[in-house]
Amino acid sequence: MKNFMKHFYVLGILCLVLASCKKESQSGPEFINQNNSGTNIVRTESTQLLTEGFETGSKGAYASASVTLGSGSWTLDDALIGNTTADVKSGSQSVRVRNTGSISMNFNISAGDSTTVKIDHAKYGSDGSSTWGLWISTNGGTTYTQVGSTITSSSTSLQTATFQVANTGNIRLSVRKTSGGSNRINFDNISLTTGSGTTPPNPGGGTPGDDDHLLLGNPNGAVTAITSPNNYLMDQTYYKISYNRDRGTPNWVSWHIQSSDIGSTSRTNDFRADSALPSGWYQVQSSSYSGSGFDRGHNCPSGDRTSSTAANSSTFLMTNMIPQAPNNNQQTWEGLESYTRSLVSAGNEVYVIAGSYGTGGTGSNGGVTNTINNGNITVPSNVWKIIVVLPNGSNDISRISSTTRVIAINTPNTNSINSDWKTYRTSVNSIETATGYSFFANIPATIRTALKQNVDNL
């Protein structure tokens, strides 16, 4: 009996050690799990390096010139930015290329192993088919080498071409039309992702990638690099954000809500500075909004994270806050937040992304205010949110269709706002135009286009 108890005790200790190791292996960017045959599969968490949807910048002529876009400077040669009804696009603009024109980056992106490039393309208007390809430079644009196969654009709706890039280190992209003469091609939604493209499975199970806060895409290619201070990606466990150091607020915050996120934990109210910001960056304090006439407005709401004290407390980091007009925060947005949670209670899961843009809001003190806290925090002019609603289930991306419900609203950051959030419903396209972001990059192109143009009316 003693020997049995001794072996049982040792076995228990081994189980605890193995469980601890398994838990630790899933906390980093690389982890191992097994497929059905018991074979180990190594997956690495993907990082989106660049997203360009061509919603900012303008160029109305084909003559070669450099244009500043959301991701940086690009040279458009025999190409322009098109916004006519004949231009095929997922937002309000796309690139139009003719003859043997090209679009090329004037800046470098640091690529890692298994870099994936995705490009949406379609033939322009009633033009005939044309071919094109992707070229990569590893020496700052001095020389280029073609990557992958030559692609034919023959459809009048956006199709997605995918390329695998083996080069690591600094790279530049050049998209080049190779045949078709004066026939034109539209290009949109160029994205670069490094890593396997598979996110770790969730502790609660389901398909790898499901429930990830950025499953639908990284709208502006935010990265965790101090060289990107105004588009700095932060993983706050219960949500992810693109932080803007110079504005002192997030550009956007993205999160997933399911029934297990809604519990009975009380509001912690522990507003505090975010010590995870890089050394030397200004940290907004819990008192930084005092006397400003603006609320410390949550992007990811406290009410969406009530499963535990840790979850709720995470929403009170000041990197999750914007200066929000009190009536905007406490009435209009509170109404939308409560409605969103009611959708979850009714058997749905939702993907949410919220943000703000512009300068100048009107709080309870009256008058337009551009900054507070001695200029360290910019007051936005507008606050927006996009909500994608799915019935509970798995394989989320594959379940999204052109009829999936998407709620998009864009409100002025004023105290005279209408309390009914439905007044401010709009399209995702319009939010893209206002922000320069590109949403739903991970959703197939034809579905993405339909979702972006719809305005919810339920």
XYZ file of N, CA, C and O in Angstrom, residues 62 88 94 401:
16
model
N -1.837 59.477 -64.422
C -1.044 58.261 -64.551
C 0.452 58.516 -64.471
O 1.233 57.588 -64.216
N -12.948 49.071 -59.195
C -13.341 47.999 -58.286
C -12.577 48.189 -56.983
O -11.351 48.280 -56.977
N -9.156 52.679 -54.737
C -8.200 51.607 -55.005
C -7.204 52.137 -56.034
O -7.400 53.214 -56.606
N -20.451 35.463 -43.919
C -20.949 35.547 -45.293
C -21.316 36.988 -45.609
O -21.246 37.879 -44.752
